[in-house]
CSV table of C-alpha atoms in Angstrom, one decimal:
chain,number,residue,atom,x,y,z
A,1,MET,CA,0.0,0.0,0.0
A,2,SER,CA,1.1,3.6,-0.6
A,3,PHE,CA,2.1,5.5,2.4
A,4,ALA,CA,4.9,7.5,4.0
A,5,VAL,CA,5.8,8.6,7.6
A,6,THR,CA,7.5,11.7,8.8
A,7,GLU,CA,10.5,9.9,10.1
A,8,VAL,CA,11.4,8.9,6.6
A,9,MET,CA,10.4,12.3,5.2
A,10,GLU,CA,13.0,13.8,7.6
A,11,GLN,CA,15.7,11.2,6.5
A,12,THR,CA,15.2,11.8,2.8
A,13,GLY,CA,14.3,15.5,2.8
A,14,CYS,CA,11.2,14.6,0.7
A,15,TRP,CA,8.2,16.0,2.5
A,16,TRP,CA,4.5,16.1,2.0
A,17,PRO,CA,2.8,18.0,0.5
A,18,GLU,CA,5.7,18.7,-2.0
A,19,ALA,CA,6.1,15.0,-2.7
A,20,HIS,CA,2.5,14.9,-4.0
A,21,THR,CA,3.5,17.1,-7.0
A,22,ASP,CA,7.1,16.3,-7.5
A,23,ALA,CA,7.9,12.9,-9.2
A,24,LYS,CA,11.4,12.7,-8.0
A,25,ALA,CA,10.4,13.3,-4.4
A,26,MET,CA,7.5,10.9,-4.6
A,27,ALA,CA,9.7,8.1,-6.0
A,28,THR,CA,12.5,8.8,-3.5
A,29,LEU,CA,10.2,8.8,-0.5
A,30,ALA,CA,8.4,5.6,-1.7
A,31,VAL,CA,11.6,3.7,-2.2
A,32,ALA,CA,13.0,4.9,1.1
A,33,MET,CA,9.8,3.8,2.9
A,34,ALA,CA,10.3,0.2,1.6
A,35,ARG,CA,13.9,0.1,2.6
A,36,ALA,CA,13.3,1.6,6.0
A,37,THR,CA,10.6,-0.8,6.9
A,38,GLY,CA,11.6,-4.1,5.3
A,39,PHE,CA,8.5,-4.1,3.1
A,40,ASP,CA,9.0,-5.8,-0.2
A,41,ASN,CA,7.1,-3.3,-2.4
A,42,VAL,CA,7.1,0.3,-3.5
A,43,GLY,CA,3.8,2.1,-3.9
A,44,VAL,CA,2.7,5.5,-5.3
A,45,PRO,CA,0.9,7.9,-5.1
A,46,PHE,CA,0.4,8.8,-1.4
A,47,CYS,CA,-3.2,9.8,-1.7
A,48,MET,CA,-6.6,9.1,-3.3
A,49,THR,CA,-7.2,12.4,-5.0
A,50,VAL,CA,-5.2,12.2,-8.2
A,51,GLU,CA,-8.1,11.0,-10.4
A,52,ALA,CA,-10.7,13.3,-9.0
A,53,GLU,CA,-8.4,16.3,-9.4
A,54,ALA,CA,-7.7,15.4,-13.0
A,55,LEU,CA,-11.4,15.5,-13.5
A,56,GLY,CA,-11.7,19.0,-12.0
A,57,ALA,CA,-12.1,18.5,-8.2
A,58,THR,CA,-10.5,21.1,-6.0
A,59,VAL,CA,-7.9,19.5,-3.7
A,60,ASN,CA,-6.2,20.6,-0.6
A,61,LEU,CA,-2.8,18.9,-0.6
A,62,GLY,CA,-2.6,18.8,3.2
A,63,ASP,CA,0.7,18.9,5.1
A,64,SER,CA,3.3,16.6,6.5
A,65,GLN,CA,0.8,14.8,8.7
A,66,VAL,CA,-2.4,15.0,6.6
A,67,GLN,CA,-3.0,13.5,3.2
A,68,PRO,CA,-4.7,15.5,0.4
A,69,ARG,CA,-8.5,15.8,0.5
A,70,ILE,CA,-11.3,16.9,-1.8
A,71,LEU,CA,-12.5,20.5,-1.0
A,72,HIS,CA,-15.1,20.8,-3.8
A,73,GLU,CA,-16.7,18.2,-6.0
A,74,PRO,CA,-16.7,19.5,-9.5
A,75,LEU,CA,-20.0,18.0,-10.6
A,76,LEU,CA,-22.1,19.1,-7.6
A,77,GLN,CA,-25.2,20.7,-9.0
A,78,GLY,CA,-28.6,21.8,-7.7
A,79,ASP,CA,-30.2,21.2,-4.3
A,80,ARG,CA,-28.6,18.2,-2.5
A,81,ALA,CA,-31.8,17.2,-0.8
A,82,THR,CA,-34.3,17.5,-3.6
A,83,GLN,CA,-32.5,17.2,-6.9
A,84,PRO,CA,-30.0,14.3,-6.9
A,85,ALA,CA,-31.1,13.1,-10.3
A,86,LEU,CA,-30.6,16.5,-11.8
A,87,ALA,CA,-27.2,16.6,-10.2
A,88,VAL,CA,-26.2,13.3,-11.8
A,89,GLU,CA,-27.3,14.5,-15.2
A,90,ALA,CA,-25.4,17.7,-14.7
A,91,ALA,CA,-22.3,15.5,-13.8
A,92,LEU,CA,-22.6,13.6,-17.1
A,93,ARG,CA,-22.8,16.9,-19.1
A,94,ARG,CA,-19.9,18.5,-17.3
A,95,ALA,CA,-17.6,15.5,-17.1
A,96,GLN,CA,-16.0,16.5,-20.5
A,97,LEU,CA,-14.7,19.8,-19.1
A,98,PRO,CA,-10.9,20.0,-19.3
A,99,PRO,CA,-9.3,19.6,-15.9
A,100,ASP,CA,-7.6,22.5,-14.2
A,101,ARG,CA,-4.9,20.3,-12.7
A,102,ASP,CA,-3.6,16.8,-13.5
A,103,ARG,CA,-1.1,15.0,-11.4
A,104,ARG,CA,-1.3,11.8,-13.4
A,105,PRO,CA,2.0,12.6,-15.3
A,106,VAL,CA,3.7,13.0,-11.9
A,107,VAL,CA,2.6,9.6,-10.8
A,108,LEU,CA,3.7,8.0,-14.0
A,109,GLU,CA,7.1,9.6,-13.9
A,110,ALA,CA,7.4,8.5,-10.2
A,111,LEU,CA,6.7,4.9,-11.3
A,112,ARG,CA,9.4,5.1,-13.9
A,113,LEU,CA,11.9,6.6,-11.4
A,114,ALA,CA,11.1,4.0,-8.7
A,115,ARG,CA,11.4,1.2,-11.2
A,116,ALA,CA,14.9,2.4,-12.1
A,117,GLU,CA,15.9,3.0,-8.4
A,118,ALA,CA,14.6,-0.3,-6.9
A,119,PRO,CA,14.3,-2.9,-9.6
A,120,GLU,CA,14.3,-5.7,-7.0
A,121,LEU,CA,11.1,-4.5,-5.3
A,122,ALA,CA,7.5,-5.0,-6.5
A,123,LEU,CA,6.2,-1.8,-7.9
A,124,VAL,CA,2.5,-1.1,-7.0
A,125,GLY,CA,0.4,1.4,-8.8
A,126,SER,CA,-2.9,2.6,-7.4
A,127,LEU,CA,-6.4,3.5,-8.6
A,128,VAL,CA,-9.5,4.9,-6.8
A,129,GLY,CA,-12.4,2.6,-7.5
A,130,PRO,CA,-15.3,3.6,-9.7
A,131,VAL,CA,-18.0,4.2,-7.0
A,132,SER,CA,-15.6,6.2,-4.8
A,133,LEU,CA,-14.4,8.3,-7.7
A,134,ALA,CA,-18.0,9.0,-8.7
A,135,GLY,CA,-18.6,10.1,-5.1
A,136,GLN,CA,-15.6,12.4,-5.2
A,137,LEU,CA,-16.9,14.1,-8.3
A,138,LEU,CA,-20.5,14.4,-7.3
A,139,GLU,CA,-20.5,14.2,-3.4
A,140,ALA,CA,-20.9,10.8,-1.9
A,141,SER,CA,-24.2,11.3,0.0
A,142,LEU,CA,-25.8,12.8,-3.1
A,143,LEU,CA,-24.6,9.9,-5.2
A,144,LEU,CA,-26.0,7.4,-2.8
A,145,ARG,CA,-29.4,9.0,-2.9
A,146,ALA,CA,-29.3,9.0,-6.7
A,147,LEU,CA,-28.8,5.2,-6.7
A,148,ARG,CA,-32.4,5.0,-5.7
A,149,ARG,CA,-33.9,7.9,-7.6
A,150,GLN,CA,-32.0,7.8,-10.9
A,151,PRO,CA,-30.1,4.5,-11.2
A,152,ASP,CA,-29.7,4.8,-15.0
A,153,SER,CA,-27.9,8.1,-14.7
A,154,VAL,CA,-25.6,6.7,-12.0
A,155,HIS,CA,-24.7,3.8,-14.3
A,156,ARG,CA,-23.8,6.3,-17.1
A,157,LEU,CA,-21.6,8.2,-14.6
A,158,LEU,CA,-19.9,5.0,-13.5
A,159,ASP,CA,-19.4,4.0,-17.1
A,160,TYR,CA,-17.6,7.3,-17.7
A,161,VAL,CA,-15.3,7.1,-14.7
A,162,THR,CA,-14.5,3.5,-15.3
A,163,SER,CA,-13.4,4.3,-18.8
A,164,PHE,CA,-11.2,7.1,-17.4
A,165,LEU,CA,-9.7,4.7,-14.8
A,166,GLU,CA,-9.0,2.1,-17.4
A,167,GLY,CA,-6.9,4.5,-19.4
A,168,PHE,CA,-4.9,5.6,-16.3
A,169,ALA,CA,-4.4,2.0,-15.2
A,170,VAL,CA,-2.9,1.0,-18.5
A,171,GLU,CA,-0.6,4.0,-18.4
A,172,GLN,CA,0.7,2.9,-15.0
A,173,ILE,CA,1.5,-0.6,-16.2
A,174,ARG,CA,3.4,0.9,-19.2
A,175,ALA,CA,5.3,3.1,-16.7
A,176,GLY,CA,6.5,0.0,-14.9
A,177,ALA,CA,3.9,-1.0,-12.3
A,178,ASP,CA,4.0,-4.7,-11.6
A,179,LEU,CA,0.5,-4.7,-10.2
A,180,LEU,CA,-2.3,-2.3,-9.3
A,181,THR,CA,-4.3,-1.8,-6.2
A,182,ILE,CA,-7.9,-0.7,-6.7
A,183,ALA,CA,-9.2,1.0,-3.5
A,184,ASP,CA,-13.0,1.6,-3.5
A,185,PRO,CA,-13.8,2.6,0.1
A,186,THR,CA,-17.3,3.8,-0.8
A,187,ALA,CA,-18.2,0.5,-2.4
A,188,THR,CA,-18.7,-1.3,0.9
A,189,GLY,CA,-21.4,-3.7,2.1
A,190,GLU,CA,-22.1,-1.3,5.0
A,191,ILE,CA,-22.8,1.7,2.6
A,192,LEU,CA,-24.3,0.0,-0.4
A,193,GLY,CA,-25.6,-3.2,0.9
A,194,PRO,CA,-25.3,-6.5,-1.0
A,195,ASP,CA,-27.9,-5.8,-3.7
A,196,ARG,CA,-26.5,-2.3,-4.6
A,197,TYR,CA,-23.0,-3.6,-4.5
A,198,ARG,CA,-23.9,-6.2,-7.1
A,199,GLU,CA,-25.6,-3.6,-9.3
A,200,PHE,CA,-23.4,-0.6,-9.0
A,201,ALA,CA,-19.9,-1.7,-7.8
A,202,GLU,CA,-19.3,-5.2,-9.0
A,203,PRO,CA,-19.8,-4.8,-12.7
A,204,TYR,CA,-17.4,-1.8,-13.0
A,205,LEU,CA,-14.8,-3.3,-10.7
A,206,ALA,CA,-14.9,-6.5,-12.8
A,207,ARG,CA,-14.5,-4.5,-16.0
A,208,LEU,CA,-11.5,-2.6,-14.6
A,209,ILE,CA,-9.9,-5.8,-13.3
A,210,ASP,CA,-10.4,-7.4,-16.8
A,211,THR,CA,-8.7,-4.4,-18.4
A,212,LEU,CA,-5.7,-4.8,-16.0
A,213,HIS,CA,-5.5,-8.5,-16.6
A,214,ALA,CA,-5.5,-7.9,-20.4
A,215,ALA,CA,-2.6,-5.5,-19.9
A,216,GLY,CA,-0.7,-8.2,-17.9
A,217,ALA,CA,-1.0,-7.0,-14.4
A,218,PRO,CA,-2.5,-8.7,-11.3
A,219,VAL,CA,-4.8,-6.8,-9.0
A,220,ILE,CA,-5.4,-6.1,-5.4
A,221,LEU,CA,-8.9,-5.0,-4.5
A,222,HIS,CA,-9.2,-3.0,-1.3
A,223,LEU,CA,-12.6,-2.4,0.4
A,224,CYS,CA,-13.2,-0.7,3.7
A,225,GLY,CA,-15.6,-1.5,6.4
A,226,ASN,CA,-17.1,-4.9,7.4
A,227,PRO,CA,-17.4,-7.0,4.3
A,228,HIS,CA,-19.8,-9.5,5.8
A,229,THR,CA,-22.8,-8.9,3.6
A,230,ILE,CA,-20.8,-8.8,0.3
A,231,LEU,CA,-18.5,-11.8,0.9
A,232,PRO,CA,-20.4,-14.0,-1.6
A,233,ALA,CA,-19.9,-11.3,-4.2
A,234,LEU,CA,-16.2,-10.9,-3.4
A,235,ALA,CA,-15.8,-14.7,-3.7
A,236,GLU,CA,-16.5,-14.2,-7.4
A,237,THR,CA,-14.0,-11.4,-8.0
A,238,LYS,CA,-11.1,-12.1,-10.4
A,239,ALA,CA,-8.8,-9.9,-8.4
A,240,GLU,CA,-5.8,-11.9,-7.2
A,241,ALA,CA,-6.0,-10.5,-3.7
A,242,VAL,CA,-8.7,-8.9,-1.6
A,243,SER,CA,-7.5,-6.4,1.0
A,244,LEU,CA,-9.6,-5.9,4.1
A,245,ASP,CA,-9.6,-3.4,6.9
A,246,GLU,CA,-9.5,-3.9,10.6
A,247,LEU,CA,-13.3,-4.3,10.9
A,248,ALA,CA,-13.2,-7.5,8.8
A,249,ASP,CA,-13.3,-10.9,10.5
A,250,LEU,CA,-10.4,-12.7,8.7
A,251,ARG,CA,-11.6,-16.1,9.8
A,252,GLU,CA,-15.1,-15.5,8.3
A,253,ALA,CA,-13.6,-14.0,5.1
A,254,ARG,CA,-11.2,-16.9,4.8
A,255,ALA,CA,-14.0,-19.4,5.0
A,256,VAL,CA,-15.9,-17.7,2.1
A,257,LEU,CA,-13.0,-16.5,-0.1
A,258,ASN,CA,-11.5,-19.8,-1.0
A,259,HIS,CA,-9.9,-18.8,-4.2
A,260,GLN,CA,-8.5,-15.3,-3.4
A,261,ARG,CA,-5.5,-14.3,-1.4
A,262,LEU,CA,-6.4,-12.3,1.7
A,263,MET,CA,-4.5,-9.1,2.5
A,264,GLY,CA,-4.6,-7.0,5.7
A,265,ASN,CA,-5.7,-6.1,8.3
A,266,LEU,CA,-3.5,-4.4,10.9
A,267,SER,CA,-5.0,-1.4,12.6
A,268,ALA,CA,-3.4,2.0,11.7
A,269,ARG,CA,-3.9,3.0,15.3
A,270,LEU,CA,-2.1,-0.1,16.6
A,271,LEU,CA,0.8,0.4,14.1
A,272,GLU,CA,1.2,4.0,15.3
A,273,ALA,CA,0.9,3.3,19.1
A,274,GLY,CA,2.8,0.0,19.3
A,275,PRO,CA,4.7,-1.3,21.1
A,276,PRO,CA,6.6,-3.5,18.6
A,277,GLU,CA,5.9,-6.8,20.5
A,278,VAL,CA,2.2,-6.1,20.5
A,279,ILE,CA,2.3,-5.4,16.8
A,280,MET,CA,4.2,-8.6,16.1
A,281,PHE,CA,1.7,-10.6,18.2
A,282,ALA,CA,-1.3,-9.1,16.3
A,283,SER,CA,0.5,-9.6,13.0
A,284,ARG,CA,1.0,-13.3,13.6
A,285,LYS,CA,-2.6,-13.6,14.8
A,286,ALA,CA,-3.7,-12.1,11.5
A,287,LEU,CA,-1.6,-14.7,9.6
A,288,GLY,CA,-3.1,-17.4,11.7
A,289,TRP,CA,-6.6,-16.2,11.0
A,290,GLY,CA,-6.2,-16.4,7.2
A,291,ALA,CA,-4.2,-13.4,5.9
A,292,ASP,CA,-1.9,-14.5,3.1
A,293,ILE,CA,-0.4,-11.0,2.7
A,294,LEU,CA,0.2,-9.0,5.9
A,295,ALA,CA,-0.5,-5.3,5.4
A,296,PRO,CA,-1.9,-2.2,7.1
A,297,ALA,CA,-5.7,-2.2,7.2
A,298,CYS,CA,-6.5,1.0,5.3
A,299,GLY,CA,-3.2,2.9,5.5
A,300,VAL,CA,-0.5,4.1,7.9
A,301,LEU,CA,-0.7,7.3,10.0
A,302,ALA,CA,2.2,9.7,9.2
A,303,GLY,CA,3.4,9.7,12.8
A,304,THR,CA,4.0,5.9,12.8
A,305,PRO,CA,7.6,5.0,13.9
A,306,THR,CA,9.4,2.9,11.4
A,307,ARG,CA,10.4,0.4,14.1
A,308,HIS,CA,6.7,-0.5,14.4
A,309,LEU,CA,6.4,-1.2,10.7
A,310,GLN,CA,9.6,-3.2,10.9
A,311,ALA,CA,7.9,-5.4,13.6
A,312,MET,CA,5.1,-6.1,11.2
A,313,ALA,CA,7.6,-7.0,8.4
A,314,ALA,CA,9.5,-9.3,10.8
A,315,ALA,CA,6.2,-11.1,11.8
A,316,SER,CA,5.5,-11.8,8.1
A,317,LEU,CA,8.7,-13.8,8.0
A,318,LEU,CA,8.0,-15.6,11.2
A,319,GLY,CA,4.6,-16.7,10.1
A,320,ALA,CA,1.4,-17.5,12.0
A,321,GLN,CA,1.2,-17.8,15.7
């Protein structure tokens, strides 16, 4: 997963927010994170706002502790409470507007630089999932209301953003990415429910995964929240690995997801607070409960000490407890 901590920022002199817009700083920081922690992969970018910004969203790049966030959804239109369908139709009309900013070239160059600097490490690209990107463009609560009131319009919007993501995905593979992570935190069972997940998330994720496979890259699919209600759907995904957050019951997921590798699900708060021996214990428990790939649940807080991440990496070598 893509992340950085202030300890390594200080060591490298590559700091957020500058590293979000400078390819050399992004690549240097990402490679240094892998080498400082013992992780076996390099991931970029460090945020989930690149795609939305390229489509016109206003983004605050944050600071050394806070990741970039969306300030204004570019497709928001009309009264949020009474006109969600009109807002979606407005989104479809306005989606062709040229972006004011586009950091995709920065990410692609960072991938090329990281490939050259660390050829021995797995290079992981990243995509925001279709439902989450649509929510970043339209405003998530408005999009969710429109699922009920104007489902056809939502499907057209999801079709548009999926096409956009397919293009960016292929570019990342050409830039050197060995695999892609698709993170779709809005497409959860808790938010959508199983029926709407099947209708609005699964088809577009499947299409995106098929595109990546056709380009020769395996896929990690990351979903936030408790996946209990959508585990049967996840059992059908063609993604090589399913990444789960700390709310997931790994034992339950392992029982249902027989054909996928499970990834996760160490709490970001635990990784920040430590101590290392507790992190190692929890890590080995996760492996024993069914995790094939040990990883942070949904990310890493910027204040996390590298020795805590080293403990997690060491536990992955020791195996299950």
